[in-house]
mmCIF file of C-alpha atoms in Angstrom:
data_model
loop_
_atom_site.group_PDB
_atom_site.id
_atom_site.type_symbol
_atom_site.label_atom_id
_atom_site.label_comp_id
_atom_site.label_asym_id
_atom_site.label_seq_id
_atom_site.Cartn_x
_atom_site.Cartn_y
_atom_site.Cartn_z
ATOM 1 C CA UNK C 180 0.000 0.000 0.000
ATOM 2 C CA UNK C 181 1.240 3.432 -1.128
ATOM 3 C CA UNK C 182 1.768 5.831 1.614
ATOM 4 C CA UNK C 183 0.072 9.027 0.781
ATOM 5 C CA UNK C 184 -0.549 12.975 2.567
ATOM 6 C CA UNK C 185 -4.020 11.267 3.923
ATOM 7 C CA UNK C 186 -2.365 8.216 5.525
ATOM 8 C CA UNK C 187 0.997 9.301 6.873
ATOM 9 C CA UNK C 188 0.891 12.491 9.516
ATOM 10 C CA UNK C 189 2.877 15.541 7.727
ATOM 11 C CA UNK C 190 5.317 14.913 11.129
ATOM 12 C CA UNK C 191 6.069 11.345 10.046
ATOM 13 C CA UNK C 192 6.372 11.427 6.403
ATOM 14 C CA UNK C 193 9.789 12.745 4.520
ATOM 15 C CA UNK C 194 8.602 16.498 4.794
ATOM 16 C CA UNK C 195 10.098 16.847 8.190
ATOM 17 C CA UNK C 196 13.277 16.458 6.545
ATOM 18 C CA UNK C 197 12.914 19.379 4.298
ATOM 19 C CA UNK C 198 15.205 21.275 6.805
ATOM 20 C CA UNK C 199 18.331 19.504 5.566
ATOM 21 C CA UNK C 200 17.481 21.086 1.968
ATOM 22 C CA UNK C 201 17.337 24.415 3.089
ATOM 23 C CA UNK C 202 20.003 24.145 5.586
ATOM 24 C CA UNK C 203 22.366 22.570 2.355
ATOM 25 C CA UNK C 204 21.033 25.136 0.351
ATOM 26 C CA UNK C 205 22.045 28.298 2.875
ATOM 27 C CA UNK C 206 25.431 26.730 3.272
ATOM 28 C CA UNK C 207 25.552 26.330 -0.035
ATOM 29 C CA UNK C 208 25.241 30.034 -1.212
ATOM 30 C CA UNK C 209 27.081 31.538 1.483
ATOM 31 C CA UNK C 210 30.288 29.326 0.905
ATOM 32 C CA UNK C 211 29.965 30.665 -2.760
ATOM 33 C CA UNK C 212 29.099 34.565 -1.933
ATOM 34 C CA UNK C 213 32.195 34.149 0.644
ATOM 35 C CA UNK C 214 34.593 32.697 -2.227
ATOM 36 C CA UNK C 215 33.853 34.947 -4.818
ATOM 37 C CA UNK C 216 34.161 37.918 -1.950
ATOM 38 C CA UNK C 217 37.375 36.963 -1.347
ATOM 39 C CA UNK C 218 39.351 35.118 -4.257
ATOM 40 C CA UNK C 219 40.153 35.719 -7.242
ATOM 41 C CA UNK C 220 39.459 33.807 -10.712
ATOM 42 C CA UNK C 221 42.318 30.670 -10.457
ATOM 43 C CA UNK C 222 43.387 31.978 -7.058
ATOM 44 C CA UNK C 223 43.965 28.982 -5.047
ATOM 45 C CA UNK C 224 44.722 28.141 -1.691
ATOM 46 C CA UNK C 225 46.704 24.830 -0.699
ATOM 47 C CA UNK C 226 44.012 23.495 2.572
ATOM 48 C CA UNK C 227 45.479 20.087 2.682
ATOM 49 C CA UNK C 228 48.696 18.298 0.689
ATOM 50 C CA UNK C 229 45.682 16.612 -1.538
ATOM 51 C CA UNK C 230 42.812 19.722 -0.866
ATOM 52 C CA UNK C 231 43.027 23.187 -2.162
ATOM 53 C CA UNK C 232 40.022 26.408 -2.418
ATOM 54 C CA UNK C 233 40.118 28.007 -5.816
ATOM 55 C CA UNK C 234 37.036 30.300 -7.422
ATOM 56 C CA UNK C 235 36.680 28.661 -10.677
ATOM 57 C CA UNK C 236 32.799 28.745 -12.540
ATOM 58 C CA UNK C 237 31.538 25.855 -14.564
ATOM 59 C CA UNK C 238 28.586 26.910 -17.519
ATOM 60 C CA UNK C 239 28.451 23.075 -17.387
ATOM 61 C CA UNK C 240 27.079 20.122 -15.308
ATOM 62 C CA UNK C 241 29.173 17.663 -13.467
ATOM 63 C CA UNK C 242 32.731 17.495 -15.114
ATOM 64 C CA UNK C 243 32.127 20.309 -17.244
ATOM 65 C CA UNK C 244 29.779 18.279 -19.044
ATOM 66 C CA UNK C 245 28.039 20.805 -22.256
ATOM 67 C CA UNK C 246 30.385 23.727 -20.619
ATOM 68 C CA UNK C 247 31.233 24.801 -23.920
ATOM 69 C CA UNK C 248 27.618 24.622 -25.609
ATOM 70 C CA UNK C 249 26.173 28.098 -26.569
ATOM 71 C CA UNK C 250 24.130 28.514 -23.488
ATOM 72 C CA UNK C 251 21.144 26.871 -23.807
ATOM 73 C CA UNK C 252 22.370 24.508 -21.599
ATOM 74 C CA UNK C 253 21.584 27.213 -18.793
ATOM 75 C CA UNK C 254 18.048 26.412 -18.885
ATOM 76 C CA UNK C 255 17.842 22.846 -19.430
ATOM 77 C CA UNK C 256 19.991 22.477 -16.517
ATOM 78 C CA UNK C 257 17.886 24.737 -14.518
ATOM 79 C CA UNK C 258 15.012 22.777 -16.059
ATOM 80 C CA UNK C 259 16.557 19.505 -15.188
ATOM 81 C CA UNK C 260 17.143 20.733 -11.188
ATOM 82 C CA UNK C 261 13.849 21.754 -10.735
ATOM 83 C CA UNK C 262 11.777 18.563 -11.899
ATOM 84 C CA UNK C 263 14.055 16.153 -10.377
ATOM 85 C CA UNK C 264 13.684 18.173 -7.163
ATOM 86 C CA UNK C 265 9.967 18.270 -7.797
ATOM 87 C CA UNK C 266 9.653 14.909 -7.889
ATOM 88 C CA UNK C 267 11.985 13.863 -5.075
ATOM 89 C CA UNK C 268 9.964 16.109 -2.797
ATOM 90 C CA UNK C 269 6.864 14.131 -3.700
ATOM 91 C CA UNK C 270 8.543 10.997 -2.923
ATOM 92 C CA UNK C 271 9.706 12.328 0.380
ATOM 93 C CA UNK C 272 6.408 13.288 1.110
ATOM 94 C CA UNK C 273 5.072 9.981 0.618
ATOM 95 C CA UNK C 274 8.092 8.380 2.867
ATOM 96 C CA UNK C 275 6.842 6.703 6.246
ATOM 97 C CA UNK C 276 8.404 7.660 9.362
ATOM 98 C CA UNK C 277 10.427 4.575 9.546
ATOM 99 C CA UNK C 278 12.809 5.438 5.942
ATOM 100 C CA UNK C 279 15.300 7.993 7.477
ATOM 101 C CA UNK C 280 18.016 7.188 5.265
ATOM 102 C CA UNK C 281 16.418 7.327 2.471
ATOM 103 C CA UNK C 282 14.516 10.893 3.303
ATOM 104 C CA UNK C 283 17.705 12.252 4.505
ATOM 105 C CA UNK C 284 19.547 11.195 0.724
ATOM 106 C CA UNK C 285 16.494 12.661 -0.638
ATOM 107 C CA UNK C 286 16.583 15.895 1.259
ATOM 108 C CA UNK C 287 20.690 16.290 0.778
ATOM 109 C CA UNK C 288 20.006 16.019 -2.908
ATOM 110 C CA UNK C 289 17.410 18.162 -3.140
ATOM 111 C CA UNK C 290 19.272 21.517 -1.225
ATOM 112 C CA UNK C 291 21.896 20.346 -3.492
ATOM 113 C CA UNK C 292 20.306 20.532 -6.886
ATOM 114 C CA UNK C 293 18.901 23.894 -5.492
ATOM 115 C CA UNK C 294 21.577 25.211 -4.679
ATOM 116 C CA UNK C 295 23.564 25.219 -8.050
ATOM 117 C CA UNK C 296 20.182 25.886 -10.183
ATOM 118 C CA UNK C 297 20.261 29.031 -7.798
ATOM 119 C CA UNK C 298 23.534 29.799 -9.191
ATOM 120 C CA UNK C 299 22.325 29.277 -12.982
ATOM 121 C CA UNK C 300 19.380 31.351 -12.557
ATOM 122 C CA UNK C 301 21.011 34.361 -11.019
ATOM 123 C CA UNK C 302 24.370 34.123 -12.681
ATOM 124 C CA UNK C 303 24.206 31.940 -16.005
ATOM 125 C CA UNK C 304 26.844 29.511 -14.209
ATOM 126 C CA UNK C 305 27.695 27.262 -10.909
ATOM 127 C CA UNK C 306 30.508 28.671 -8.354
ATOM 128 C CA UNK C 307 32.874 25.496 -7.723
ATOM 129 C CA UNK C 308 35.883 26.187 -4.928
ATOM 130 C CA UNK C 309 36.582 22.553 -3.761
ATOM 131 C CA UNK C 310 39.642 21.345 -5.999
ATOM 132 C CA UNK C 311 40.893 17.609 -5.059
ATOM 133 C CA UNK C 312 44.237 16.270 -6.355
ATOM 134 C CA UNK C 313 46.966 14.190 -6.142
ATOM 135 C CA UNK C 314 50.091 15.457 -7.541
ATOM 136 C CA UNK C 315 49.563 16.325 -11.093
ATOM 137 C CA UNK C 316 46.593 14.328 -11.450
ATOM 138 C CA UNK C 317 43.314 16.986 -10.320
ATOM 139 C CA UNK C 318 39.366 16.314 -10.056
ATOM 140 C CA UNK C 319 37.518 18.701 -10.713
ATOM 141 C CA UNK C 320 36.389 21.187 -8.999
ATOM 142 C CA UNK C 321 33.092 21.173 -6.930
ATOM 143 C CA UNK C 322 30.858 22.663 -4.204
ATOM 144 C CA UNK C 323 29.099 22.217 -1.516
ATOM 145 C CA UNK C 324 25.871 21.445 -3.354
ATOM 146 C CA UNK C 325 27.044 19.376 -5.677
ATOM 147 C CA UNK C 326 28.679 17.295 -2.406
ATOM 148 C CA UNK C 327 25.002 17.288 -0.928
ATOM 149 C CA UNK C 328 24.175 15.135 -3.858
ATOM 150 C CA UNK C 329 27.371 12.837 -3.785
ATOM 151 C CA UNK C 330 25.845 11.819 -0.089
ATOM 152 C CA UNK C 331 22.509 11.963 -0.607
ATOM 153 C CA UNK C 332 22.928 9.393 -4.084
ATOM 154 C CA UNK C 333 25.140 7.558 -1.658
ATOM 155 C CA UNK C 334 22.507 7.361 0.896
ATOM 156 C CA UNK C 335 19.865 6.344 -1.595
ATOM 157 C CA UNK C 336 21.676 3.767 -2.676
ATOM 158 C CA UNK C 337 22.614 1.888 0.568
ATOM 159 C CA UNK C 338 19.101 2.433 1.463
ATOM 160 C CA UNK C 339 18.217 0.595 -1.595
ATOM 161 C CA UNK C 340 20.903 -1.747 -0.849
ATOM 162 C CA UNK C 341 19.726 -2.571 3.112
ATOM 163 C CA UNK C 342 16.021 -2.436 2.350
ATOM 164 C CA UNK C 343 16.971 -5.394 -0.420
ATOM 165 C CA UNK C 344 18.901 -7.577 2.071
ATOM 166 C CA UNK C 345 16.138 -7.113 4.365
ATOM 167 C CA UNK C 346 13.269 -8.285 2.233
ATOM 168 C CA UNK C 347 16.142 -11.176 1.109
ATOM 169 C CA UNK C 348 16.485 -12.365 4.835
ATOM 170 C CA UNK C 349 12.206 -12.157 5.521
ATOM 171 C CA UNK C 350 11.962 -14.229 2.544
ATOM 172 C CA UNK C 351 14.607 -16.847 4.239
ATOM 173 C CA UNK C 352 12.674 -17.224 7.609
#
């Protein structure tokens, strides 16, 4: 039976976790306002021997992917953000109170995809400042948003993966 607004209590269904969004999404944008307040384009900043802070911008999606298209990428990203977060809301809110794990992925990669179609919206491209590497060889560069989702698809997934061996062992005894 499909849980629905009627059946599960607005406290107990995947709504309540709506906080983590917002709180990912406020991070989010001040991390970026405070990077591009204080560096400059390239400037970077060695954190860790492996972890450095450098204001780069990416027109693209997730390794530059369509960066050098024309623009129109702007909007179908933008496009893209706001269904899939329009549809993982809906699924939160028909979570029971029982799927934390699962809400809290949900929620993470919600504030997440927010968070950079914010950027796209007001400024045409995402703010990345996170820059991994190891020696010669770098990642690119990311965000705090775009880490929301890295958990939150992690956390989906070993939900998926737990709620699997579950119904695996019930089917054994």
């Amino acid at each position: 039976m499909s849980a629905n607004l009627e059946t599960v209590p607005l406290s107990r269904s995947g709504w309540r976790w709506l906080w983590l969004s917002a709180a990912v999404v406020v991070a989010d944008q001040l991390a970026k306002s405070w990077i591009v307040h204080h560096f400059s384009l390239y400037e970077r900043l060695r954190v860790l021997p492996v972890l450095d802070i450098i204001l780069t911008y990416n027109t693209g999606a997730a390794f530059s992917f369509l960066s050098d298209a024309a623009g129109w990428q702007r909007w179908v990203f933008v496009a893209l953000a706001l269904g899939i977060s329009i549809v993982l809301i809906t699924w939160l809110q028909r979570l029971r109170g029982g799927q934390q794990l699962l809400a809290c992925g949900l929620a993470l990669i919600v504030g997440g995809a927010l968070g950079n179609m914010i950027d796209r919206l007001l400024h045409g491209r995402v703010v990345d400042f996170i820059l991994a590497h190891w020696g010669a060889h770098l990642f690119p560069a990311f965000n705090v948003a775009d880490s929301a989702i890295t958990i939150g698809a992690v956390f989906v997934i070993l939900d998926a993966l737990l709620e699997g061996r579950s119904r695996t062992e019930a089917g054994k005894g």
